[in-house]
PDB file of C-alpha atoms and ligand atoms in Angstrom:
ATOM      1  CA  UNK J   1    -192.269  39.204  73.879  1.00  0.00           C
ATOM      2  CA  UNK J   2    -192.265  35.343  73.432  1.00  0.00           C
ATOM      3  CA  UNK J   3    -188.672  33.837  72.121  1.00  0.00           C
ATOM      4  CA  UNK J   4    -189.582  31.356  69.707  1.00  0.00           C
ATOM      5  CA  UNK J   5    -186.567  28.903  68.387  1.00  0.00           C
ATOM      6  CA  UNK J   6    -185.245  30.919  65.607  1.00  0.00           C
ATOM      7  CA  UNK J   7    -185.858  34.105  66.852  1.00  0.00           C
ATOM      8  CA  UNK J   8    -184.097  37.246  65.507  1.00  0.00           C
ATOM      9  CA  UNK J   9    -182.460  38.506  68.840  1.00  0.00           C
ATOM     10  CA  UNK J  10    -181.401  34.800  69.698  1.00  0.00           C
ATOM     11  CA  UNK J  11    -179.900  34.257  66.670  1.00  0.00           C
ATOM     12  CA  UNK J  12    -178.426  37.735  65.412  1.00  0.00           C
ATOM     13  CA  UNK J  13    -174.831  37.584  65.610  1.00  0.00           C
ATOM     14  CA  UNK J  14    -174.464  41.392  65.920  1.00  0.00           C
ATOM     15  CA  UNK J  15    -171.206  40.907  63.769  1.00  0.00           C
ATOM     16  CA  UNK J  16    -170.158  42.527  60.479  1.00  0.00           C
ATOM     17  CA  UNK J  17    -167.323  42.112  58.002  1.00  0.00           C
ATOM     18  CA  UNK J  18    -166.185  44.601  55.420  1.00  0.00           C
ATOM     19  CA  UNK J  19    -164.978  42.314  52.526  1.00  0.00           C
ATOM     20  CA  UNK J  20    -163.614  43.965  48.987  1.00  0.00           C
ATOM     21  CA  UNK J  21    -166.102  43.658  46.197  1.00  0.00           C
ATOM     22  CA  UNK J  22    -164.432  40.629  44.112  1.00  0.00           C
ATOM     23  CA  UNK J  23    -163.948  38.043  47.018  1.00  0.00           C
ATOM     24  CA  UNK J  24    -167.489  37.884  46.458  1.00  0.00           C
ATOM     25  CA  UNK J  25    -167.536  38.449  43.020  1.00  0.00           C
ATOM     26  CA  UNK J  26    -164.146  37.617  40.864  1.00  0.00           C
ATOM     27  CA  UNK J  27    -165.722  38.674  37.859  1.00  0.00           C
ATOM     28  CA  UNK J  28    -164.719  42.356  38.780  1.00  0.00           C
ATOM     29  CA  UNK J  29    -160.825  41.828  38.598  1.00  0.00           C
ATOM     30  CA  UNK J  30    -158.843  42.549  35.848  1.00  0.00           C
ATOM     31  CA  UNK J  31    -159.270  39.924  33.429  1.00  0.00           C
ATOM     32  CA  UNK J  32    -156.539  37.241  33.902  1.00  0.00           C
ATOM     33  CA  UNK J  33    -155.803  37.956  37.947  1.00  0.00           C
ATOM     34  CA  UNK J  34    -158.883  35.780  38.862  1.00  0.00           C
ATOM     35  CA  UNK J  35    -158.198  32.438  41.034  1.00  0.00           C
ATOM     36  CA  UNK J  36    -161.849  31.316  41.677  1.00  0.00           C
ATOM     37  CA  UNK J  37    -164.928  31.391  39.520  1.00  0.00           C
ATOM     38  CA  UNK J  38    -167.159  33.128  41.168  1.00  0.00           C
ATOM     39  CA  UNK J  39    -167.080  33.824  44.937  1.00  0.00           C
ATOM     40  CA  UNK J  40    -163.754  33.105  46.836  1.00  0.00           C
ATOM     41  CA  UNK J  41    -165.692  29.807  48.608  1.00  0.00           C
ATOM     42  CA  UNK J  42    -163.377  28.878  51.116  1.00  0.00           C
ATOM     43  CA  UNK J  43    -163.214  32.478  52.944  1.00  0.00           C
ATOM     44  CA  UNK J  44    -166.871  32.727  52.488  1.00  0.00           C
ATOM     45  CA  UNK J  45    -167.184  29.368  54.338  1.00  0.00           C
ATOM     46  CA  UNK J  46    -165.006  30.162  57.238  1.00  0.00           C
ATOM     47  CA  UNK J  47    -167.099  33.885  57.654  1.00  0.00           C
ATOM     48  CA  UNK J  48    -170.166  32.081  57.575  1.00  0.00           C
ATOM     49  CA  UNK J  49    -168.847  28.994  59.897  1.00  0.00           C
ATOM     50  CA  UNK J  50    -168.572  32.317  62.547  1.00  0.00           C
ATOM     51  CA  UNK J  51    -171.721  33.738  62.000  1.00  0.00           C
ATOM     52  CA  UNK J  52    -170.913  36.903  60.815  1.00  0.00           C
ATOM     53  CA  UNK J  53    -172.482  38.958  58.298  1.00  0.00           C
ATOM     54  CA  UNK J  54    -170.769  40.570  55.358  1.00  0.00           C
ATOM     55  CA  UNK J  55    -171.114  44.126  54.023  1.00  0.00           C
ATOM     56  CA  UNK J  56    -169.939  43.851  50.428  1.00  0.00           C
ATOM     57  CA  UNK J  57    -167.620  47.278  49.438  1.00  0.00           C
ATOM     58  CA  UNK J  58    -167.924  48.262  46.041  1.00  0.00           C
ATOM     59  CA  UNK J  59    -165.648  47.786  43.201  1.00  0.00           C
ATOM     60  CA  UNK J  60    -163.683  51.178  42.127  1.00  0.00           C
ATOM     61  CA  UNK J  61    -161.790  50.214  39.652  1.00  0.00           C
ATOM     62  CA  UNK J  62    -164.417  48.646  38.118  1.00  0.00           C
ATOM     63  CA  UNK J  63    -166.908  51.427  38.523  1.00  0.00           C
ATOM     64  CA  UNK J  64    -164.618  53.683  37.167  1.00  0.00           C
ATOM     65  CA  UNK J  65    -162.990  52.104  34.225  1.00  0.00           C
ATOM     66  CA  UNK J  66    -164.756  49.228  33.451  1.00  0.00           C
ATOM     67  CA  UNK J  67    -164.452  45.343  32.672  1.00  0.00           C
ATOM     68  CA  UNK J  68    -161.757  46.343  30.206  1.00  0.00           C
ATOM     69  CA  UNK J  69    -159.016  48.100  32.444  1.00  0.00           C
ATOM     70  CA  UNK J  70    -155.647  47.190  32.105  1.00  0.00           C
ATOM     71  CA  UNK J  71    -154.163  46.247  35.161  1.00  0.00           C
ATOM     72  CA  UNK J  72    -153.025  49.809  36.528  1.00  0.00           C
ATOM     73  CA  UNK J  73    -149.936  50.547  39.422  1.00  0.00           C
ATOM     74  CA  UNK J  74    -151.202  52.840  42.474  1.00  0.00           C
ATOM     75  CA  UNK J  75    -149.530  55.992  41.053  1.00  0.00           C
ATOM     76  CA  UNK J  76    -151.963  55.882  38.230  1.00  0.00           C
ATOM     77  CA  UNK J  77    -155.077  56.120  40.491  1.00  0.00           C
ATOM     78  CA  UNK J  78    -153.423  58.345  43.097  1.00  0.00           C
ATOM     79  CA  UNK J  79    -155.422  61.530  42.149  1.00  0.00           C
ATOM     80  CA  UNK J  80    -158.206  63.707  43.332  1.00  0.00           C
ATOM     81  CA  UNK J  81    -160.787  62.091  40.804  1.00  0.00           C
ATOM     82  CA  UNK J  82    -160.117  59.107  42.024  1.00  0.00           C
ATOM     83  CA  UNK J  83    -159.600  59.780  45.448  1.00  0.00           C
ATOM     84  CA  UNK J  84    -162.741  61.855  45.514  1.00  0.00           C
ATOM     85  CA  UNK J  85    -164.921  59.075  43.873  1.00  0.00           C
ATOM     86  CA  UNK J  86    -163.831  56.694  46.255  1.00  0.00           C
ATOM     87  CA  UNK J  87    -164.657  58.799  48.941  1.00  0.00           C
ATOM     88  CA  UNK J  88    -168.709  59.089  47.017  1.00  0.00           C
ATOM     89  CA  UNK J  89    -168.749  55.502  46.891  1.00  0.00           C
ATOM     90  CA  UNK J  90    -167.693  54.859  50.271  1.00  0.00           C
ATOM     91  CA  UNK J  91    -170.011  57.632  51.757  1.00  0.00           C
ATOM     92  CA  UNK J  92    -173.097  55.220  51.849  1.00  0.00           C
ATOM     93  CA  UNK J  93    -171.249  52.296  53.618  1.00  0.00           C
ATOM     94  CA  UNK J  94    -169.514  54.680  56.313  1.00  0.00           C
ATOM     95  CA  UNK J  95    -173.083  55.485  56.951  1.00  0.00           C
ATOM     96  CA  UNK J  96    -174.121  51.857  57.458  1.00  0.00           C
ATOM     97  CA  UNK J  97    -171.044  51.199  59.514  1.00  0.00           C
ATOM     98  CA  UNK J  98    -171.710  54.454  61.678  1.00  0.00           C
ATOM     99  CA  UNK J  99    -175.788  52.972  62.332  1.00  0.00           C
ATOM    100  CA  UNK J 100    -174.064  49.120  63.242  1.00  0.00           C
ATOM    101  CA  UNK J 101    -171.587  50.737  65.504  1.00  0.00           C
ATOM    102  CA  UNK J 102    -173.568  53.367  67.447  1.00  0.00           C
ATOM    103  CA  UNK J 103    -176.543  50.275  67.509  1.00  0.00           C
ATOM    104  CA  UNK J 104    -173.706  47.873  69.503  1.00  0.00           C
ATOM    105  CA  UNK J 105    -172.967  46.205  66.452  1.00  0.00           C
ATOM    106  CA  UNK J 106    -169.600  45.353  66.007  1.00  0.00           C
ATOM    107  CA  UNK J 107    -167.696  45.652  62.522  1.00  0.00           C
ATOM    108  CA  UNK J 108    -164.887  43.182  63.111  1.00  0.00           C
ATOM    109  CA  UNK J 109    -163.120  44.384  60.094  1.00  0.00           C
ATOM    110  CA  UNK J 110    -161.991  45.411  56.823  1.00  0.00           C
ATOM    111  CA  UNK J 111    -160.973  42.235  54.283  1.00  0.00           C
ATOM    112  CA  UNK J 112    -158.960  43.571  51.932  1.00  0.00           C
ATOM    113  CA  UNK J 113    -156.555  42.188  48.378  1.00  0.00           C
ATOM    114  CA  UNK J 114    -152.673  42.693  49.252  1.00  0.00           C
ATOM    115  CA  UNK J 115    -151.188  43.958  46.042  1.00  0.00           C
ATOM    116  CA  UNK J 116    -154.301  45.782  44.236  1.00  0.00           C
ATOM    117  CA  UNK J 117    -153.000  49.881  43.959  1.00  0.00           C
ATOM    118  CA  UNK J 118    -156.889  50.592  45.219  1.00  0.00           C
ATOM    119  CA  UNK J 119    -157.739  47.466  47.597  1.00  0.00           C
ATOM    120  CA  UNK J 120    -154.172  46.849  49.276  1.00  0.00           C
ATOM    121  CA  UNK J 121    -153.875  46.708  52.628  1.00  0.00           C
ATOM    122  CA  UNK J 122    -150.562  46.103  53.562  1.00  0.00           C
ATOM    123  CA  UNK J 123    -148.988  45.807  49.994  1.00  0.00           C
ATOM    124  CA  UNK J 124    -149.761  47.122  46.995  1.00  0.00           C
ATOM    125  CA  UNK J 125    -148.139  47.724  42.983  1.00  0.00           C
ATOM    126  CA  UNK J 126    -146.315  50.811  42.121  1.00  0.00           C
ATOM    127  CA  UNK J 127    -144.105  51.539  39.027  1.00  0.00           C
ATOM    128  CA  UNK J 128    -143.330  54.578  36.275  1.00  0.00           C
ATOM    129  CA  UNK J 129    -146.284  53.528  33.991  1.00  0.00           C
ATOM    130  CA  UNK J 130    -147.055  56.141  31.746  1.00  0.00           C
ATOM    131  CA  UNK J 131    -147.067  56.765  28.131  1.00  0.00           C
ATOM    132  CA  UNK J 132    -147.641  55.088  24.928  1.00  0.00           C
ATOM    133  CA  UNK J 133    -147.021  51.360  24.891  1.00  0.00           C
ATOM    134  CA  UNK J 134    -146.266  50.879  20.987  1.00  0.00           C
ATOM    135  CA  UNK J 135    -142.794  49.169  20.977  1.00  0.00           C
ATOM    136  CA  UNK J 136    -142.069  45.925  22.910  1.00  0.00           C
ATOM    137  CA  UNK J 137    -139.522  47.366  24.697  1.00  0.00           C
ATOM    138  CA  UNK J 138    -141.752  50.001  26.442  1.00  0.00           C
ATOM    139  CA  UNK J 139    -143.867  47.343  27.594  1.00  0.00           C
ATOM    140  CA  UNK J 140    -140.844  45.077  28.673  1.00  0.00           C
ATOM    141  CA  UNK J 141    -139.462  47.941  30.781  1.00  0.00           C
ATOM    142  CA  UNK J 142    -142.917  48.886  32.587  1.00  0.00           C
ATOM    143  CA  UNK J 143    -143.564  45.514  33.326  1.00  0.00           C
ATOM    144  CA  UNK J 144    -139.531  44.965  34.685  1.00  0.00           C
ATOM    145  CA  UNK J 145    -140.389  48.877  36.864  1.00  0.00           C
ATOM    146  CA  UNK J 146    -143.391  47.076  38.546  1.00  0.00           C
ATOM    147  CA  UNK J 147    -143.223  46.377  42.165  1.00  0.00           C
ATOM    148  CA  UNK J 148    -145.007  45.371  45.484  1.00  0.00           C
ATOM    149  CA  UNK J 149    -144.277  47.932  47.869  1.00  0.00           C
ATOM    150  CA  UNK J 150    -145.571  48.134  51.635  1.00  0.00           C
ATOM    151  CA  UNK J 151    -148.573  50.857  51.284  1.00  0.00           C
ATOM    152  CA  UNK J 152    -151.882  50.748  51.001  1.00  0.00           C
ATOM    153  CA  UNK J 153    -154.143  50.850  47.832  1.00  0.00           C
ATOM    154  CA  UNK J 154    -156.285  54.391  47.216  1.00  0.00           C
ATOM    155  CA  UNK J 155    -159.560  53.480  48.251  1.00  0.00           C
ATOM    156  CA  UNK J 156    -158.482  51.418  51.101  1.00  0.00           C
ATOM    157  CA  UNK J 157    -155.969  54.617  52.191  1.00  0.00           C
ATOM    158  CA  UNK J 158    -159.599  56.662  51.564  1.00  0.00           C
ATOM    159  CA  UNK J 159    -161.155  53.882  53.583  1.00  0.00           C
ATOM    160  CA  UNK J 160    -158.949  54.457  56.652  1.00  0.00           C
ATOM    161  CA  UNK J 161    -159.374  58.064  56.527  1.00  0.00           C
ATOM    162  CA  UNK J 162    -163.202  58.356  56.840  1.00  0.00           C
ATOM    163  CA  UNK J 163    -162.496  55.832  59.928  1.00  0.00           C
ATOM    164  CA  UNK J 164    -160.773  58.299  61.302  1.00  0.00           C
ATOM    165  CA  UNK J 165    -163.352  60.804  60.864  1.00  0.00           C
ATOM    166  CA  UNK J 166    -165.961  59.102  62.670  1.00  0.00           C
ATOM    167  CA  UNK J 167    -163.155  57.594  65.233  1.00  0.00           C
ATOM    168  CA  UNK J 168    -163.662  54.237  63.963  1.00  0.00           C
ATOM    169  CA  UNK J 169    -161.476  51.680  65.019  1.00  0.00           C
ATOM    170  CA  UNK J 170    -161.814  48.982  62.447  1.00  0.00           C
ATOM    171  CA  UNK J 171    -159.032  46.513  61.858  1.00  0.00           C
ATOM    172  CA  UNK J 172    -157.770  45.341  58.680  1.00  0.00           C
ATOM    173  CA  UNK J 173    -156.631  42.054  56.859  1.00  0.00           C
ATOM    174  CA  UNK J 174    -155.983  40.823  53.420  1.00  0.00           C
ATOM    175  CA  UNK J 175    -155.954  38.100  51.327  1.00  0.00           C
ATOM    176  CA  UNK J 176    -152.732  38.272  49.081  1.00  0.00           C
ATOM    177  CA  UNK J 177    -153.397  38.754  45.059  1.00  0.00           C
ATOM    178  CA  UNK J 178    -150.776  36.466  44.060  1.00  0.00           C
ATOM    179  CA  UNK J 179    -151.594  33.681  45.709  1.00  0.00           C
ATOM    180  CA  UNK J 180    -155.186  33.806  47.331  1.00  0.00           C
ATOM    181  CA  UNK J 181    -155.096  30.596  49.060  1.00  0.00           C
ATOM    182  CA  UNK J 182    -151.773  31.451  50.917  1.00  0.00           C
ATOM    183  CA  UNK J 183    -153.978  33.660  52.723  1.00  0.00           C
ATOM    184  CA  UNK J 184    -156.430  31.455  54.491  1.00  0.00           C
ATOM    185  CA  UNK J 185    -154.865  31.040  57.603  1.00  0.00           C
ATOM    186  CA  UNK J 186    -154.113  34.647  58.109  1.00  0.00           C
ATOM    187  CA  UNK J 187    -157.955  35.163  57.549  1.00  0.00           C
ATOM    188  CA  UNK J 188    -158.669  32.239  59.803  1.00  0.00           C
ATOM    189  CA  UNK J 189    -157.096  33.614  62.615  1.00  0.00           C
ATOM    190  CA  UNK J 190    -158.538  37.340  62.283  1.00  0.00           C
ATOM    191  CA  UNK J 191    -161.821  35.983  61.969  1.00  0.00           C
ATOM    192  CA  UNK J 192    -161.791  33.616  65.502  1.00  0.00           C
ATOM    193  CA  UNK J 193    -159.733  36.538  67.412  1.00  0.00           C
TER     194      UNK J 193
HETATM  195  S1  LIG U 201    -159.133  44.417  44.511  1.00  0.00           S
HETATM  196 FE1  LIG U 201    -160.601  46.099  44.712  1.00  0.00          FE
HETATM  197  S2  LIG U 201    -160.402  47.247  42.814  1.00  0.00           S
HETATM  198 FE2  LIG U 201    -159.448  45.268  42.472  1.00  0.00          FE
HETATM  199  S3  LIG U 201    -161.078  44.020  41.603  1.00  0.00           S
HETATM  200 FE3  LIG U 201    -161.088  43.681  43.817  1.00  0.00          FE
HETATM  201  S4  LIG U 201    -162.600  45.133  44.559  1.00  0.00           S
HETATM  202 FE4  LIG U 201    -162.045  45.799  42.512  1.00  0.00          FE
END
């Protein structure tokens, strides 16, 4: 076979990240939680600046409930329907991942959003939210319950645990909800590792 400049095998990086459906597409987040326009641009630019590839994961939340969700706390996802949807959604992509790996591919990781209750790596919102919200002070005491706790999100948790099924060993990192920029860094360094 002649190499040509350009060639496929000279220029295939053989390198995949896992990124969470609305870094490349904010239009899926609750409406009012979105810091860029479009695509987050600046982690895009640093994956690309290391030649690696990107496997987009799909967007539960907005699969299952839609463009018009309110923004939800983990508890209220943490059951089997959701649990067992993520696990359909994620079936396909474990199945990519598996033909990458066992081809000498390497997945370099999992890019997740720090504080989402399904895409939280490291952090993610809980609180008592149930119930009818028709006085002001229901809403002011749901909102006051909410908190970042040190847990994953549901699909990532799902995520993790078809890993272990196949005895992946994938790492994970985040960007951080609040403040997506304060990330960068932290991506920066996982990506040149
Ligand atoms: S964090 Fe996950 S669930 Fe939330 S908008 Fe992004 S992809 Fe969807």
């Amino acid at each position: 076979m002649t190499y040509y400049k350009g060639s496929d095998e000279l220029e295939r990086s053989r390198k995949i990240l896992m990124v969470s459906h609305c870094i490349l597409n904010s239009n899926a987040k609750v409406e009012g939680l979105s810091q860029y326009e479009g695509i987050f641009k600046e982690v895009v630019d640093m994956i690309h600046e290391e030649g690696i590839g990107i496997i987009q994961l799909p967007c539960p939340e907005m699969i299952m409930y839609g463009i018009k969700r309110w923004g939800h706390v983990k508890e209220q996802f943490d059951t089997l329907f959701y649990r067992e949807n993520c696990r359909k959604m994620l079936k396909p992509i474990i199945g990519q991942v598996k033909g990458y790996t066992d081809a000498g591919y390497e997945i370099i990781g999992v890019l997740g959003v720090d504080g989402s209750p399904s895409c939280g790596v490291n952090l993610t919102c809980s609180g008592n939210w149930a119930g009818d919200f028709s006085s002001k002070e229901d809403i002011e005491d749901k909102v006051r319950d909410l908190k970042i706790i040190e847990s994953s999100g549901v699909f990532i948790e799902e995520l993790k645990k078809y890993f272990e099924e196949y005895n992946l060993e994938i790492l994970f990192v985040a960007i951080n909800e609040d403040d997506v920029y304060s990330s960068l860094n932290d991506v920066k360094e996982f990506l040149k590792r």
